């Protein structure tokens, strides 16, 4: 009898999450490696603290293990779902004044210890999370770059950005729209 080893790296996020829901450790490993840089980058940009970002990232992936059965695919990637989890965990952590560790507690995971070399890895992952998109962002005209960074990366509202940039909300919206269009076009050609 021949046993086929399935290459999980080619699985979609939905397939991986369905397998994770059945406690498939290899599926979790592929999913984790696929999304780690994105989640670390998101957490570092929000907190500006590598220690806190590492802790939040650990909680996000623990939450994946706990809630994989509830995942409902809404496209090819689960990145939006993961960012939603990260946003909820960060929000709860800010409200309570400490990092939310409920998912890790449910899994019986101990406290996260972050060493100096771990901080370097977090910062490296955060930098790689920007990858091609981050490089392309730096190639946008400065007005569009500032608007896209403020709106998309820093998640600030249009009124606040307009005040800072000394222009109207309509101008900011147009700059963001133009910048995102250029980024999409440039990413499509890579």
Short mmCIF file of N, CA, C and O in Angstrom, two decimals, residues 1-102:
data_model
loop_
_atom_site.label_atom_id
_atom_site.label_comp_id
_atom_site.label_asym_id
_atom_site.label_seq_id
_atom_site.Cartn_x
_atom_site.Cartn_y
_atom_site.Cartn_z
N UNK A 1 0.85 -1.19 0.00
CA UNK A 1 0.00 0.00 0.00
C UNK A 1 0.89 1.24 0.00
O UNK A 1 1.77 1.39 0.84
N UNK A 2 0.63 2.16 -0.92
CA UNK A 2 1.41 3.38 -1.03
C UNK A 2 0.71 4.52 -0.28
O UNK A 2 -0.48 4.75 -0.47
N UNK A 3 1.46 5.21 0.55
CA UNK A 3 0.91 6.34 1.30
C UNK A 3 1.37 7.63 0.63
O UNK A 3 2.56 7.82 0.40
N UNK A 4 0.44 8.48 0.30
CA UNK A 4 0.77 9.76 -0.31
C UNK A 4 0.95 10.82 0.78
O UNK A 4 0.12 10.93 1.67
N UNK A 5 2.05 11.53 0.69
CA UNK A 5 2.27 12.64 1.62
C UNK A 5 1.76 13.89 0.93
O UNK A 5 2.22 14.25 -0.14
N UNK A 6 0.82 14.50 1.53
CA UNK A 6 0.21 15.68 0.92
C UNK A 6 1.03 16.91 1.26
O UNK A 6 1.38 17.15 2.40
N UNK A 7 1.33 17.67 0.25
CA UNK A 7 2.11 18.89 0.40
C UNK A 7 1.19 20.02 0.85
O UNK A 7 0.55 20.68 0.04
N UNK A 8 1.16 20.26 2.13
CA UNK A 8 0.26 21.26 2.69
C UNK A 8 0.63 22.69 2.28
O UNK A 8 -0.19 23.58 2.36
N UNK A 9 1.85 22.92 1.85
CA UNK A 9 2.24 24.27 1.45
C UNK A 9 1.45 24.75 0.25
O UNK A 9 1.37 25.95 0.00
N UNK A 10 0.86 23.85 -0.49
CA UNK A 10 0.04 24.22 -1.64
C UNK A 10 -1.44 24.36 -1.30
O UNK A 10 -2.24 24.73 -2.14
N UNK A 11 -1.78 24.06 -0.07
CA UNK A 11 -3.17 24.16 0.36
C UNK A 11 -3.57 25.62 0.51
O UNK A 11 -2.76 26.48 0.87
N UNK A 12 -4.84 25.89 0.30
CA UNK A 12 -5.37 27.22 0.55
C UNK A 12 -5.46 27.44 2.06
O UNK A 12 -5.40 26.48 2.84
N UNK A 13 -5.63 28.69 2.45
CA UNK A 13 -5.81 28.97 3.87
C UNK A 13 -7.03 28.25 4.42
O UNK A 13 -7.00 27.74 5.55
N UNK A 14 -8.09 28.19 3.65
CA UNK A 14 -9.32 27.51 4.11
C UNK A 14 -9.04 26.02 4.35
O UNK A 14 -9.51 25.45 5.34
N UNK A 15 -8.29 25.39 3.45
CA UNK A 15 -7.95 23.98 3.63
C UNK A 15 -7.08 23.79 4.87
O UNK A 15 -7.28 22.84 5.64
N UNK A 16 -6.12 24.68 5.04
CA UNK A 16 -5.25 24.58 6.21
C UNK A 16 -6.05 24.75 7.50
O UNK A 16 -5.87 23.98 8.46
N UNK A 17 -6.94 25.71 7.53
CA UNK A 17 -7.72 25.95 8.74
C UNK A 17 -8.68 24.79 9.03
O UNK A 17 -8.90 24.44 10.19
N UNK A 18 -9.22 24.18 7.99
CA UNK A 18 -10.07 23.00 8.19
C UNK A 18 -9.24 21.87 8.80
O UNK A 18 -9.70 21.16 9.71
N UNK A 19 -8.01 21.72 8.34
CA UNK A 19 -7.12 20.69 8.90
C UNK A 19 -6.69 21.04 10.31
O UNK A 19 -6.59 20.16 11.18
N UNK A 20 -6.44 22.32 10.55
CA UNK A 20 -6.07 22.77 11.90
C UNK A 20 -7.20 22.45 12.87
O UNK A 20 -6.96 22.04 14.01
N UNK A 21 -8.43 22.60 12.42
CA UNK A 21 -9.59 22.31 13.26
C UNK A 21 -9.63 20.84 13.68
O UNK A 21 -10.22 20.50 14.70
N UNK A 22 -8.97 19.98 12.91
CA UNK A 22 -8.90 18.55 13.26
C UNK A 22 -7.58 18.21 13.95
O UNK A 22 -7.19 17.05 14.02
N UNK A 23 -6.87 19.24 14.41
CA UNK A 23 -5.61 19.11 15.15
C UNK A 23 -4.44 18.63 14.29
O UNK A 23 -3.54 17.95 14.77
N UNK A 24 -4.43 19.03 13.03
CA UNK A 24 -3.32 18.70 12.12
C UNK A 24 -2.18 19.69 12.38
O UNK A 24 -2.24 20.84 11.97
N UNK A 25 -1.14 19.21 13.07
CA UNK A 25 -0.03 20.08 13.44
C UNK A 25 0.75 20.57 12.23
O UNK A 25 1.24 21.70 12.22
N UNK A 26 0.89 19.74 11.21
CA UNK A 26 1.63 20.16 10.02
C UNK A 26 0.88 21.28 9.29
O UNK A 26 1.49 22.20 8.76
N UNK A 27 -0.44 21.20 9.27
CA UNK A 27 -1.22 22.27 8.64
C UNK A 27 -1.02 23.58 9.41
O UNK A 27 -0.87 24.64 8.81
N UNK A 28 -1.01 23.49 10.75
CA UNK A 28 -0.78 24.70 11.54
C UNK A 28 0.60 25.27 11.26
O UNK A 28 0.76 26.49 11.12
N UNK A 29 1.60 24.43 11.15
CA UNK A 29 2.95 24.88 10.88
C UNK A 29 3.03 25.64 9.56
O UNK A 29 3.65 26.71 9.48
N UNK A 30 2.38 25.13 8.52
CA UNK A 30 2.37 25.81 7.22
C UNK A 30 1.64 27.15 7.33
O UNK A 30 2.11 28.17 6.85
N UNK A 31 0.48 27.13 7.98
CA UNK A 31 -0.32 28.35 8.14
C UNK A 31 0.47 29.40 8.92
O UNK A 31 0.50 30.57 8.55
N UNK A 32 1.10 28.97 10.00
CA UNK A 32 1.89 29.87 10.85
C UNK A 32 3.02 30.52 10.05
O UNK A 32 3.18 31.73 10.07
N UNK A 33 3.79 29.71 9.33
CA UNK A 33 4.90 30.26 8.55
C UNK A 33 4.39 31.19 7.45
O UNK A 33 5.02 32.18 7.13
N UNK A 34 3.26 30.87 6.87
CA UNK A 34 2.70 31.67 5.79
C UNK A 34 2.30 33.07 6.28
O UNK A 34 2.42 34.05 5.55
N UNK A 35 1.81 33.17 7.50
CA UNK A 35 1.24 34.44 7.97
C UNK A 35 2.02 35.14 9.08
O UNK A 35 1.66 36.24 9.50
N UNK A 36 3.09 34.53 9.56
CA UNK A 36 3.82 35.09 10.70
C UNK A 36 4.33 36.50 10.44
O UNK A 36 4.10 37.41 11.25
N UNK A 37 5.00 36.72 9.33
CA UNK A 37 5.58 38.05 9.07
C UNK A 37 4.49 39.12 9.00
O UNK A 37 4.67 40.23 9.50
N UNK A 38 3.36 38.78 8.41
CA UNK A 38 2.26 39.75 8.30
C UNK A 38 1.74 40.14 9.67
O UNK A 38 1.55 41.33 9.96
N UNK A 39 1.51 39.15 10.53
CA UNK A 39 0.95 39.44 11.86
C UNK A 39 1.97 40.16 12.74
O UNK A 39 1.63 41.13 13.42
N UNK A 40 3.21 39.73 12.70
CA UNK A 40 4.24 40.42 13.47
C UNK A 40 4.35 41.87 13.00
O UNK A 40 4.40 42.79 13.82
N UNK A 41 4.39 42.05 11.69
CA UNK A 41 4.48 43.42 11.15
C UNK A 41 3.32 44.29 11.59
O UNK A 41 3.49 45.44 11.98
N UNK A 42 2.12 43.72 11.52
CA UNK A 42 0.92 44.47 11.93
C UNK A 42 1.04 44.86 13.41
O UNK A 42 0.78 46.01 13.79
N UNK A 43 1.44 43.90 14.24
CA UNK A 43 1.54 44.17 15.68
C UNK A 43 2.63 45.19 16.00
O UNK A 43 2.43 46.07 16.84
N UNK A 44 3.77 45.10 15.32
CA UNK A 44 4.85 46.06 15.56
C UNK A 44 4.42 47.46 15.15
O UNK A 44 4.67 48.44 15.86
N UNK A 45 3.75 47.56 14.00
CA UNK A 45 3.30 48.89 13.55
C UNK A 45 2.30 49.50 14.51
O UNK A 45 2.27 50.72 14.70
N UNK A 46 1.45 48.69 15.13
CA UNK A 46 0.44 49.22 16.04
C UNK A 46 1.01 49.56 17.41
O UNK A 46 0.57 50.50 18.05
N UNK A 47 1.93 48.74 17.88
CA UNK A 47 2.41 48.91 19.25
C UNK A 47 3.75 49.64 19.34
O UNK A 47 4.07 50.20 20.38
N UNK A 48 4.54 49.58 18.30
CA UNK A 48 5.89 50.14 18.27
C UNK A 48 6.76 49.54 19.37
O UNK A 48 7.70 50.15 19.86
N UNK A 49 6.41 48.32 19.79
CA UNK A 49 7.11 47.64 20.87
C UNK A 49 7.29 46.17 20.50
O UNK A 49 6.32 45.41 20.51
N UNK A 50 8.52 45.75 20.17
CA UNK A 50 8.74 44.36 19.74
C UNK A 50 8.34 43.32 20.78
O UNK A 50 7.84 42.26 20.43
N UNK A 51 8.56 43.60 22.07
CA UNK A 51 8.16 42.65 23.13
C UNK A 51 6.65 42.44 23.10
O UNK A 51 6.16 41.30 23.12
N UNK A 52 5.93 43.53 23.09
CA UNK A 52 4.48 43.47 23.07
C UNK A 52 3.99 42.83 21.77
O UNK A 52 3.06 42.00 21.79
N UNK A 53 4.62 43.15 20.65
CA UNK A 53 4.24 42.56 19.36
C UNK A 53 4.42 41.05 19.38
O UNK A 53 3.57 40.31 18.86
N UNK A 54 5.50 40.57 19.98
CA UNK A 54 5.74 39.12 20.06
C UNK A 54 4.65 38.45 20.90
O UNK A 54 4.12 37.39 20.53
N UNK A 55 4.29 39.08 22.00
CA UNK A 55 3.26 38.54 22.88
C UNK A 55 1.90 38.51 22.17
O UNK A 55 1.17 37.52 22.24
N UNK A 56 1.57 39.60 21.49
CA UNK A 56 0.30 39.66 20.77
C UNK A 56 0.26 38.63 19.65
O UNK A 56 -0.77 37.97 19.42
N UNK A 57 1.38 38.47 18.94
CA UNK A 57 1.44 37.50 17.86
C UNK A 57 1.21 36.09 18.38
O UNK A 57 0.47 35.30 17.77
N UNK A 58 1.84 35.76 19.51
CA UNK A 58 1.63 34.44 20.11
C UNK A 58 0.16 34.23 20.43
O UNK A 58 -0.40 33.15 20.18
N UNK A 59 -0.49 35.25 20.94
CA UNK A 59 -1.91 35.12 21.28
C UNK A 59 -2.77 34.98 20.02
O UNK A 59 -3.74 34.23 20.01
N UNK A 60 -2.42 35.68 18.95
CA UNK A 60 -3.18 35.57 17.70
C UNK A 60 -3.14 34.13 17.19
O UNK A 60 -4.18 33.55 16.85
N UNK A 61 -1.95 33.53 17.17
CA UNK A 61 -1.86 32.18 16.64
C UNK A 61 -2.45 31.15 17.59
O UNK A 61 -2.95 30.11 17.15
N UNK A 62 -2.43 31.43 18.89
CA UNK A 62 -3.14 30.55 19.83
C UNK A 62 -4.65 30.64 19.56
O UNK A 62 -5.35 29.63 19.59
N UNK A 63 -5.12 31.86 19.27
CA UNK A 63 -6.54 32.03 18.95
C UNK A 63 -6.91 31.30 17.67
O UNK A 63 -8.03 30.79 17.54
N UNK A 64 -5.98 31.20 16.73
CA UNK A 64 -6.24 30.42 15.50
C UNK A 64 -6.51 28.98 15.87
O UNK A 64 -7.45 28.36 15.37
N UNK A 65 -5.69 28.43 16.75
CA UNK A 65 -5.88 27.04 17.17
C UNK A 65 -7.23 26.83 17.85
O UNK A 65 -7.90 25.82 17.63
N UNK A 66 -7.63 27.80 18.66
CA UNK A 66 -8.87 27.70 19.40
C UNK A 66 -10.09 27.90 18.49
O UNK A 66 -11.12 27.26 18.66
N UNK A 67 -9.97 28.77 17.49
CA UNK A 67 -11.15 29.15 16.71
C UNK A 67 -11.14 28.70 15.26
O UNK A 67 -12.00 29.13 14.48
N UNK A 68 -10.23 27.83 14.86
CA UNK A 68 -10.16 27.39 13.46
C UNK A 68 -11.47 26.76 12.99
O UNK A 68 -11.83 26.89 11.82
N UNK A 69 -12.19 26.13 13.89
CA UNK A 69 -13.46 25.49 13.49
C UNK A 69 -14.50 26.52 13.07
O UNK A 69 -15.44 26.19 12.33
N UNK A 70 -14.35 27.76 13.51
CA UNK A 70 -15.33 28.81 13.18
C UNK A 70 -14.96 29.61 11.94
O UNK A 70 -15.72 30.49 11.54
N UNK A 71 -13.81 29.33 11.34
CA UNK A 71 -13.38 30.09 10.16
C UNK A 71 -14.33 29.84 8.99
O UNK A 71 -14.68 28.71 8.69
N UNK A 72 -14.75 30.93 8.35
CA UNK A 72 -15.58 30.84 7.15
C UNK A 72 -14.86 31.59 6.04
O UNK A 72 -14.67 32.80 6.14
N UNK A 73 -14.46 30.87 5.03
CA UNK A 73 -13.69 31.46 3.93
C UNK A 73 -14.48 32.56 3.25
O UNK A 73 -15.66 32.42 2.97
N UNK A 74 -13.77 33.66 3.00
CA UNK A 74 -14.38 34.78 2.28
C UNK A 74 -13.45 35.25 1.17
O UNK A 74 -13.47 36.39 0.77
N UNK A 75 -12.60 34.34 0.71
CA UNK A 75 -11.65 34.66 -0.34
C UNK A 75 -10.51 33.67 -0.29
O UNK A 75 -10.57 32.65 0.40
N UNK A 76 -9.47 33.97 -1.02
CA UNK A 76 -8.33 33.06 -1.08
C UNK A 76 -7.47 33.07 0.17
O UNK A 76 -6.81 32.10 0.49
N UNK A 77 -7.45 34.18 0.88
CA UNK A 77 -6.55 34.34 2.01
C UNK A 77 -7.33 34.56 3.30
O UNK A 77 -8.39 35.18 3.30
N UNK A 78 -6.75 34.07 4.38
CA UNK A 78 -7.34 34.29 5.71
C UNK A 78 -6.70 35.48 6.40
O UNK A 78 -6.91 35.71 7.59
N UNK A 79 -5.93 36.28 5.66
CA UNK A 79 -5.23 37.40 6.27
C UNK A 79 -6.20 38.36 6.95
O UNK A 79 -5.95 38.82 8.07
N UNK A 80 -7.30 38.68 6.30
CA UNK A 80 -8.28 39.59 6.91
C UNK A 80 -8.82 39.05 8.21
O UNK A 80 -9.00 39.79 9.19
N UNK A 81 -9.10 37.76 8.24
CA UNK A 81 -9.58 37.09 9.46
C UNK A 81 -8.53 37.20 10.56
O UNK A 81 -8.85 37.53 11.70
N UNK A 82 -7.27 36.94 10.21
CA UNK A 82 -6.18 37.03 11.19
C UNK A 82 -6.02 38.45 11.72
O UNK A 82 -5.83 38.65 12.92
N UNK A 83 -6.08 39.43 10.83
CA UNK A 83 -5.97 40.82 11.26
C UNK A 83 -7.14 41.17 12.18
O UNK A 83 -6.96 41.89 13.17
N UNK A 84 -8.31 40.65 11.88
CA UNK A 84 -9.46 40.86 12.77
C UNK A 84 -9.21 40.30 14.16
O UNK A 84 -9.52 40.93 15.18
N UNK A 85 -8.63 39.10 14.21
CA UNK A 85 -8.28 38.51 15.51
C UNK A 85 -7.26 39.39 16.21
O UNK A 85 -7.40 39.69 17.40
N UNK A 86 -6.24 39.81 15.48
CA UNK A 86 -5.19 40.65 16.07
C UNK A 86 -5.78 41.96 16.60
O UNK A 86 -5.45 42.41 17.69
N UNK A 87 -6.67 42.56 15.81
CA UNK A 87 -7.29 43.83 16.22
C UNK A 87 -8.11 43.63 17.51
O UNK A 87 -8.05 44.45 18.42
N UNK A 88 -8.85 42.52 17.59
CA UNK A 88 -9.65 42.24 18.79
C UNK A 88 -8.76 42.01 20.01
O UNK A 88 -9.04 42.52 21.10
N UNK A 89 -7.69 41.25 19.82
CA UNK A 89 -6.78 40.98 20.93
C UNK A 89 -6.09 42.26 21.39
O UNK A 89 -5.99 42.53 22.59
N UNK A 90 -5.63 43.06 20.44
CA UNK A 90 -4.99 44.33 20.80
C UNK A 90 -5.99 45.23 21.53
O UNK A 90 -5.66 45.83 22.56
N UNK A 91 -7.20 45.33 21.02
CA UNK A 91 -8.22 46.17 21.67
C UNK A 91 -8.50 45.72 23.09
O UNK A 91 -8.56 46.54 24.02
N UNK A 92 -8.67 44.42 23.28
CA UNK A 92 -8.93 43.89 24.62
C UNK A 92 -7.73 44.15 25.52
O UNK A 92 -7.89 44.52 26.69
N UNK A 93 -6.54 43.99 24.97
CA UNK A 93 -5.32 44.22 25.76
C UNK A 93 -5.20 45.67 26.18
O UNK A 93 -4.83 45.96 27.33
N UNK A 94 -5.53 46.58 25.28
CA UNK A 94 -5.47 48.01 25.63
C UNK A 94 -6.50 48.37 26.69
O UNK A 94 -6.21 49.13 27.61
N UNK A 95 -7.70 47.80 26.56
CA UNK A 95 -8.75 48.09 27.55
C UNK A 95 -8.40 47.52 28.93
O UNK A 95 -8.67 48.15 29.94
N UNK A 96 -7.80 46.34 28.95
CA UNK A 96 -7.52 45.71 30.25
C UNK A 96 -6.15 46.12 30.82
O UNK A 96 -5.87 45.85 31.98
N UNK A 97 -5.31 46.74 29.99
CA UNK A 97 -4.01 47.19 30.47
C UNK A 97 -2.96 46.09 30.50
O UNK A 97 -1.90 46.26 31.08
N UNK A 98 -3.26 44.94 29.91
CA UNK A 98 -2.29 43.85 29.83
C UNK A 98 -2.62 43.01 28.60
O UNK A 98 -3.74 43.05 28.09
N UNK A 99 -1.65 42.26 28.13
CA UNK A 99 -1.86 41.46 26.92
C UNK A 99 -2.86 40.35 27.22
O UNK A 99 -2.73 39.61 28.19
N UNK A 100 -3.85 40.28 26.37
CA UNK A 100 -4.87 39.24 26.45
C UNK A 100 -4.20 37.89 26.21
O UNK A 100 -3.52 37.71 25.22
N UNK A 101 -4.37 36.96 27.12
CA UNK A 101 -3.75 35.64 26.97
C UNK A 101 -4.77 34.52 27.13
O UNK A 101 -4.43 33.39 27.48
N UNK A 102 -6.04 34.82 26.84
CA UNK A 102 -7.09 33.81 27.04
C UNK A 102 -6.90 32.59 26.16
O UNK A 102 -7.08 31.46 26.62
#
